[in-house]
PDB file of C-alpha atoms in Angstrom:
ATOM      1  CA  UNK A  28      97.361  82.242  69.406  1.00  0.00           C
ATOM      2  CA  UNK A  29      93.820  83.292  70.219  1.00  0.00           C
ATOM      3  CA  UNK A  30      92.285  81.638  73.235  1.00  0.00           C
ATOM      4  CA  UNK A  31      88.547  81.801  73.531  1.00  0.00           C
ATOM      5  CA  UNK A  32      86.772  81.354  76.772  1.00  0.00           C
ATOM      6  CA  UNK A  33      83.161  80.505  77.397  1.00  0.00           C
ATOM      7  CA  UNK A  34      80.776  83.165  78.578  1.00  0.00           C
ATOM      8  CA  UNK A  35      79.629  82.507  82.117  1.00  0.00           C
ATOM      9  CA  UNK A  36      77.382  84.165  84.643  1.00  0.00           C
ATOM     10  CA  UNK A  37      80.501  85.006  86.696  1.00  0.00           C
ATOM     11  CA  UNK A  38      82.130  86.807  83.771  1.00  0.00           C
ATOM     12  CA  UNK A  39      78.956  88.778  83.123  1.00  0.00           C
ATOM     13  CA  UNK A  40      78.571  89.664  86.805  1.00  0.00           C
ATOM     14  CA  UNK A  41      82.239  90.661  87.092  1.00  0.00           C
ATOM     15  CA  UNK A  42      82.016  92.894  84.011  1.00  0.00           C
ATOM     16  CA  UNK A  43      78.823  94.551  85.194  1.00  0.00           C
ATOM     17  CA  UNK A  44      80.217  95.044  88.680  1.00  0.00           C
ATOM     18  CA  UNK A  45      83.485  96.651  87.592  1.00  0.00           C
ATOM     19  CA  UNK A  46      81.580  99.102  85.401  1.00  0.00           C
ATOM     20  CA  UNK A  47      79.178  99.994  88.193  1.00  0.00           C
ATOM     21  CA  UNK A  48      81.815 100.485  90.901  1.00  0.00           C
ATOM     22  CA  UNK A  49      83.985 102.626  88.606  1.00  0.00           C
ATOM     23  CA  UNK A  50      80.970 104.786  87.773  1.00  0.00           C
ATOM     24  CA  UNK A  51      80.136 105.114  91.481  1.00  0.00           C
ATOM     25  CA  UNK A  52      83.724 106.032  92.292  1.00  0.00           C
ATOM     26  CA  UNK A  53      83.816 108.652  89.534  1.00  0.00           C
ATOM     27  CA  UNK A  54      80.426 110.063  90.518  1.00  0.00           C
ATOM     28  CA  UNK A  55      81.292 110.361  94.218  1.00  0.00           C
ATOM     29  CA  UNK A  56      84.490 112.264  93.551  1.00  0.00           C
ATOM     30  CA  UNK A  57      83.092 114.571  90.893  1.00  0.00           C
ATOM     31  CA  UNK A  58      80.192 115.551  93.125  1.00  0.00           C
ATOM     32  CA  UNK A  59      81.956 115.355  96.503  1.00  0.00           C
ATOM     33  CA  UNK A  60      84.598 117.821  95.331  1.00  0.00           C
ATOM     34  CA  UNK A  61      82.209 120.069  93.415  1.00  0.00           C
ATOM     35  CA  UNK A  62      81.880 122.651  96.171  1.00  0.00           C
ATOM     36  CA  UNK A  63      85.539 122.536  97.250  1.00  0.00           C
ATOM     37  CA  UNK A  64      87.559 122.815  94.038  1.00  0.00           C
ATOM     38  CA  UNK A  65      87.164 123.852  90.411  1.00  0.00           C
ATOM     39  CA  UNK A  66      85.559 121.819  87.618  1.00  0.00           C
ATOM     40  CA  UNK A  67      88.924 120.577  86.313  1.00  0.00           C
ATOM     41  CA  UNK A  68      89.811 119.160  89.727  1.00  0.00           C
ATOM     42  CA  UNK A  69      86.371 117.550  89.960  1.00  0.00           C
ATOM     43  CA  UNK A  70      86.944 115.706  86.704  1.00  0.00           C
ATOM     44  CA  UNK A  71      90.521 114.773  87.550  1.00  0.00           C
ATOM     45  CA  UNK A  72      89.418 113.556  90.979  1.00  0.00           C
ATOM     46  CA  UNK A  73      86.718 111.403  89.424  1.00  0.00           C
ATOM     47  CA  UNK A  74      89.150 109.991  86.898  1.00  0.00           C
ATOM     48  CA  UNK A  75      91.826 109.282  89.510  1.00  0.00           C
ATOM     49  CA  UNK A  76      89.307 107.639  91.841  1.00  0.00           C
ATOM     50  CA  UNK A  77      87.966 105.439  89.022  1.00  0.00           C
ATOM     51  CA  UNK A  78      91.542 104.469  88.097  1.00  0.00           C
ATOM     52  CA  UNK A  79      92.194 103.438  91.713  1.00  0.00           C
ATOM     53  CA  UNK A  80      88.974 101.410  91.648  1.00  0.00           C
ATOM     54  CA  UNK A  81      90.091  99.640  88.466  1.00  0.00           C
ATOM     55  CA  UNK A  82      93.531  99.046  89.934  1.00  0.00           C
ATOM     56  CA  UNK A  83      92.179  97.133  92.945  1.00  0.00           C
ATOM     57  CA  UNK A  84      89.327  95.276  91.283  1.00  0.00           C
ATOM     58  CA  UNK A  85      90.787  91.779  90.974  1.00  0.00           C
ATOM     59  CA  UNK A  86      89.545  88.230  90.483  1.00  0.00           C
ATOM     60  CA  UNK A  87      89.530  87.353  94.171  1.00  0.00           C
ATOM     61  CA  UNK A  88      88.713  89.269  97.311  1.00  0.00           C
ATOM     62  CA  UNK A  89      92.179  88.620  98.736  1.00  0.00           C
ATOM     63  CA  UNK A  90      93.828  89.908  95.562  1.00  0.00           C
ATOM     64  CA  UNK A  91      91.698  93.053  95.734  1.00  0.00           C
ATOM     65  CA  UNK A  92      92.752  93.735  99.321  1.00  0.00           C
ATOM     66  CA  UNK A  93      96.409  93.138  98.445  1.00  0.00           C
ATOM     67  CA  UNK A  94      96.174  95.455  95.415  1.00  0.00           C
ATOM     68  CA  UNK A  95      94.450  98.066  97.592  1.00  0.00           C
ATOM     69  CA  UNK A  96      97.251  97.954 100.138  1.00  0.00           C
ATOM     70  CA  UNK A  97      99.840  98.280  97.360  1.00  0.00           C
ATOM     71  CA  UNK A  98      98.025 101.244  95.851  1.00  0.00           C
ATOM     72  CA  UNK A  99      97.765 103.000  99.218  1.00  0.00           C
ATOM     73  CA  UNK A 100     101.456 102.483 100.029  1.00  0.00           C
ATOM     74  CA  UNK A 101     102.538 103.761  96.608  1.00  0.00           C
ATOM     75  CA  UNK A 102     100.233 106.779  96.832  1.00  0.00           C
ATOM     76  CA  UNK A 103     101.352 107.439 100.402  1.00  0.00           C
ATOM     77  CA  UNK A 104     104.998 107.571  99.372  1.00  0.00           C
ATOM     78  CA  UNK A 105     104.186 109.894  96.476  1.00  0.00           C
ATOM     79  CA  UNK A 106     102.129 112.085  98.821  1.00  0.00           C
ATOM     80  CA  UNK A 107     104.968 112.227 101.367  1.00  0.00           C
ATOM     81  CA  UNK A 108     107.370 113.396  98.655  1.00  0.00           C
ATOM     82  CA  UNK A 109     105.191 115.749  96.602  1.00  0.00           C
ATOM     83  CA  UNK A 110     103.506 117.681  99.407  1.00  0.00           C
ATOM     84  CA  UNK A 111     106.679 119.080 101.029  1.00  0.00           C
ATOM     85  CA  UNK A 112     108.199 119.703  97.614  1.00  0.00           C
ATOM     86  CA  UNK A 113     105.183 121.709  96.439  1.00  0.00           C
ATOM     87  CA  UNK A 114     105.064 123.694  99.707  1.00  0.00           C
ATOM     88  CA  UNK A 115     108.509 125.017  98.873  1.00  0.00           C
ATOM     89  CA  UNK A 116     109.058 124.759  95.111  1.00  0.00           C
ATOM     90  CA  UNK A 117     107.011 125.069  91.935  1.00  0.00           C
ATOM     91  CA  UNK A 118     106.919 122.305  89.357  1.00  0.00           C
ATOM     92  CA  UNK A 119     110.181 121.847  87.473  1.00  0.00           C
ATOM     93  CA  UNK A 120     111.403 119.006  85.306  1.00  0.00           C
ATOM     94  CA  UNK A 121     114.485 118.439  87.525  1.00  0.00           C
ATOM     95  CA  UNK A 122     112.169 118.416  90.550  1.00  0.00           C
ATOM     96  CA  UNK A 123     109.958 115.829  88.871  1.00  0.00           C
ATOM     97  CA  UNK A 124     112.992 113.690  88.075  1.00  0.00           C
ATOM     98  CA  UNK A 125     114.270 113.980  91.641  1.00  0.00           C
ATOM     99  CA  UNK A 126     110.912 112.993  93.137  1.00  0.00           C
ATOM    100  CA  UNK A 127     110.625 109.968  90.843  1.00  0.00           C
ATOM    101  CA  UNK A 128     114.159 108.902  91.745  1.00  0.00           C
ATOM    102  CA  UNK A 129     113.616 109.389  95.479  1.00  0.00           C
ATOM    103  CA  UNK A 130     110.258 107.582  95.276  1.00  0.00           C
ATOM    104  CA  UNK A 131     111.913 104.673  93.487  1.00  0.00           C
ATOM    105  CA  UNK A 132     114.617 104.447  96.138  1.00  0.00           C
ATOM    106  CA  UNK A 133     112.025 104.652  98.924  1.00  0.00           C
ATOM    107  CA  UNK A 134     110.019 101.799  97.435  1.00  0.00           C
ATOM    108  CA  UNK A 135     113.182  99.706  97.041  1.00  0.00           C
ATOM    109  CA  UNK A 136     114.126 100.338 100.663  1.00  0.00           C
ATOM    110  CA  UNK A 137     110.602  99.348 101.701  1.00  0.00           C
ATOM    111  CA  UNK A 138     111.007  96.112  99.734  1.00  0.00           C
ATOM    112  CA  UNK A 139     108.148  97.074  97.402  1.00  0.00           C
ATOM    113  CA  UNK A 140     109.801  97.006  93.984  1.00  0.00           C
ATOM    114  CA  UNK A 141     106.514  95.962  92.358  1.00  0.00           C
ATOM    115  CA  UNK A 142     104.989  99.283  93.457  1.00  0.00           C
ATOM    116  CA  UNK A 143     107.675 101.537  91.960  1.00  0.00           C
ATOM    117  CA  UNK A 144     105.665 102.124  88.788  1.00  0.00           C
ATOM    118  CA  UNK A 145     102.520 103.085  90.708  1.00  0.00           C
ATOM    119  CA  UNK A 146     104.498 105.487  92.889  1.00  0.00           C
ATOM    120  CA  UNK A 147     106.071 107.030  89.797  1.00  0.00           C
ATOM    121  CA  UNK A 148     102.768 107.373  87.946  1.00  0.00           C
ATOM    122  CA  UNK A 149     101.150 109.020  90.954  1.00  0.00           C
ATOM    123  CA  UNK A 150     104.072 111.412  91.313  1.00  0.00           C
ATOM    124  CA  UNK A 151     103.932 112.344  87.630  1.00  0.00           C
ATOM    125  CA  UNK A 152     100.177 112.994  87.796  1.00  0.00           C
ATOM    126  CA  UNK A 153     100.467 115.146  90.926  1.00  0.00           C
ATOM    127  CA  UNK A 154     103.384 117.147  89.591  1.00  0.00           C
ATOM    128  CA  UNK A 155     101.974 117.712  86.101  1.00  0.00           C
ATOM    129  CA  UNK A 156      98.639 118.847  87.513  1.00  0.00           C
ATOM    130  CA  UNK A 157     100.592 121.177  89.813  1.00  0.00           C
ATOM    131  CA  UNK A 158     102.325 122.555  86.701  1.00  0.00           C
ATOM    132  CA  UNK A 159      98.988 123.045  84.921  1.00  0.00           C
ATOM    133  CA  UNK A 160      97.421 124.761  87.951  1.00  0.00           C
ATOM    134  CA  UNK A 161     100.316 126.329  89.886  1.00  0.00           C
ATOM    135  CA  UNK A 162      98.078 128.334  92.236  1.00  0.00           C
ATOM    136  CA  UNK A 163      97.777 126.276  95.420  1.00  0.00           C
ATOM    137  CA  UNK A 164      99.717 123.430  93.778  1.00  0.00           C
ATOM    138  CA  UNK A 165     100.415 121.980  97.235  1.00  0.00           C
ATOM    139  CA  UNK A 166      96.760 120.880  97.356  1.00  0.00           C
ATOM    140  CA  UNK A 167      97.265 118.368  94.542  1.00  0.00           C
ATOM    141  CA  UNK A 168      98.948 115.642  96.644  1.00  0.00           C
ATOM    142  CA  UNK A 169      96.144 115.926  99.219  1.00  0.00           C
ATOM    143  CA  UNK A 170      93.410 115.765  96.594  1.00  0.00           C
ATOM    144  CA  UNK A 171      94.997 112.795  94.793  1.00  0.00           C
ATOM    145  CA  UNK A 172      95.412 110.971  98.115  1.00  0.00           C
ATOM    146  CA  UNK A 173      91.711 111.470  98.856  1.00  0.00           C
ATOM    147  CA  UNK A 174      90.774 110.325  95.331  1.00  0.00           C
ATOM    148  CA  UNK A 175      92.892 107.211  95.735  1.00  0.00           C
ATOM    149  CA  UNK A 176      91.523 106.302  99.163  1.00  0.00           C
ATOM    150  CA  UNK A 177      87.951 106.660  97.904  1.00  0.00           C
ATOM    151  CA  UNK A 178      88.719 104.599  94.791  1.00  0.00           C
ATOM    152  CA  UNK A 179      90.423 101.846  96.777  1.00  0.00           C
ATOM    153  CA  UNK A 180      87.605 101.637  99.332  1.00  0.00           C
ATOM    154  CA  UNK A 181      84.936 101.530  96.619  1.00  0.00           C
ATOM    155  CA  UNK A 182      86.878  99.035  94.511  1.00  0.00           C
ATOM    156  CA  UNK A 183      87.612  96.618  97.344  1.00  0.00           C
ATOM    157  CA  UNK A 184      84.180  97.091  98.911  1.00  0.00           C
ATOM    158  CA  UNK A 185      82.417  96.696  95.577  1.00  0.00           C
ATOM    159  CA  UNK A 186      84.343  93.516  94.847  1.00  0.00           C
ATOM    160  CA  UNK A 187      83.489  92.067  98.248  1.00  0.00           C
ATOM    161  CA  UNK A 188      79.800  92.956  98.034  1.00  0.00           C
ATOM    162  CA  UNK A 189      79.427  91.669  94.488  1.00  0.00           C
ATOM    163  CA  UNK A 190      81.227  88.409  95.272  1.00  0.00           C
ATOM    164  CA  UNK A 191      79.034  87.883  98.309  1.00  0.00           C
ATOM    165  CA  UNK A 192      75.845  88.559  96.322  1.00  0.00           C
ATOM    166  CA  UNK A 193      76.963  86.362  93.456  1.00  0.00           C
ATOM    167  CA  UNK A 194      77.791  83.460  95.751  1.00  0.00           C
ATOM    168  CA  UNK A 195      74.462  83.846  97.563  1.00  0.00           C
ATOM    169  CA  UNK A 196      72.368  84.049  94.390  1.00  0.00           C
ATOM    170  CA  UNK A 197      74.189  81.477  92.283  1.00  0.00           C
ATOM    171  CA  UNK A 198      74.952  79.178  95.218  1.00  0.00           C
ATOM    172  CA  UNK A 199      78.661  78.720  94.581  1.00  0.00           C
ATOM    173  CA  UNK A 200      81.224  78.350  97.330  1.00  0.00           C
ATOM    174  CA  UNK A 201      83.885  80.490  95.600  1.00  0.00           C
ATOM    175  CA  UNK A 202      83.969  82.698  92.560  1.00  0.00           C
ATOM    176  CA  UNK A 203      86.147  81.357  89.761  1.00  0.00           C
TER     177      UNK A 203
END
């Protein structure tokens, strides 16, 4: 069943805003990291930051904040697992499996079952990039944490600013 919805100024503003904040997030990370890491890490950082921005950009401001908190917790758990692992060991498939399993258990113990997938995805990204670039692989969890924090801040902030401007210019009390 195809459901069609009417085009509204809110839908146009939301679409424009999400595109702009993702572009800003990508741009900041690709240029902020340019002097610190190689080109590949610049691009990955921009991509990961834009993904975090997309992840937290929700219909309401409260939903964006909640999604931002979830993303930060999931990334924090992945960071706490991957960094010590990569200080000691190189990437291995059994190591990847162990980190995903431990991350899943940690999220269950924290009562955050809905964030298991995000923790796992973050762990896979960090570990695979560490496998691709094994020199200084321990830096990957730090870089992905920074990318995520920037993306979350820009996504939540961009949502708040755009909602405020929309409400002020259109004169609505709440965005739909």
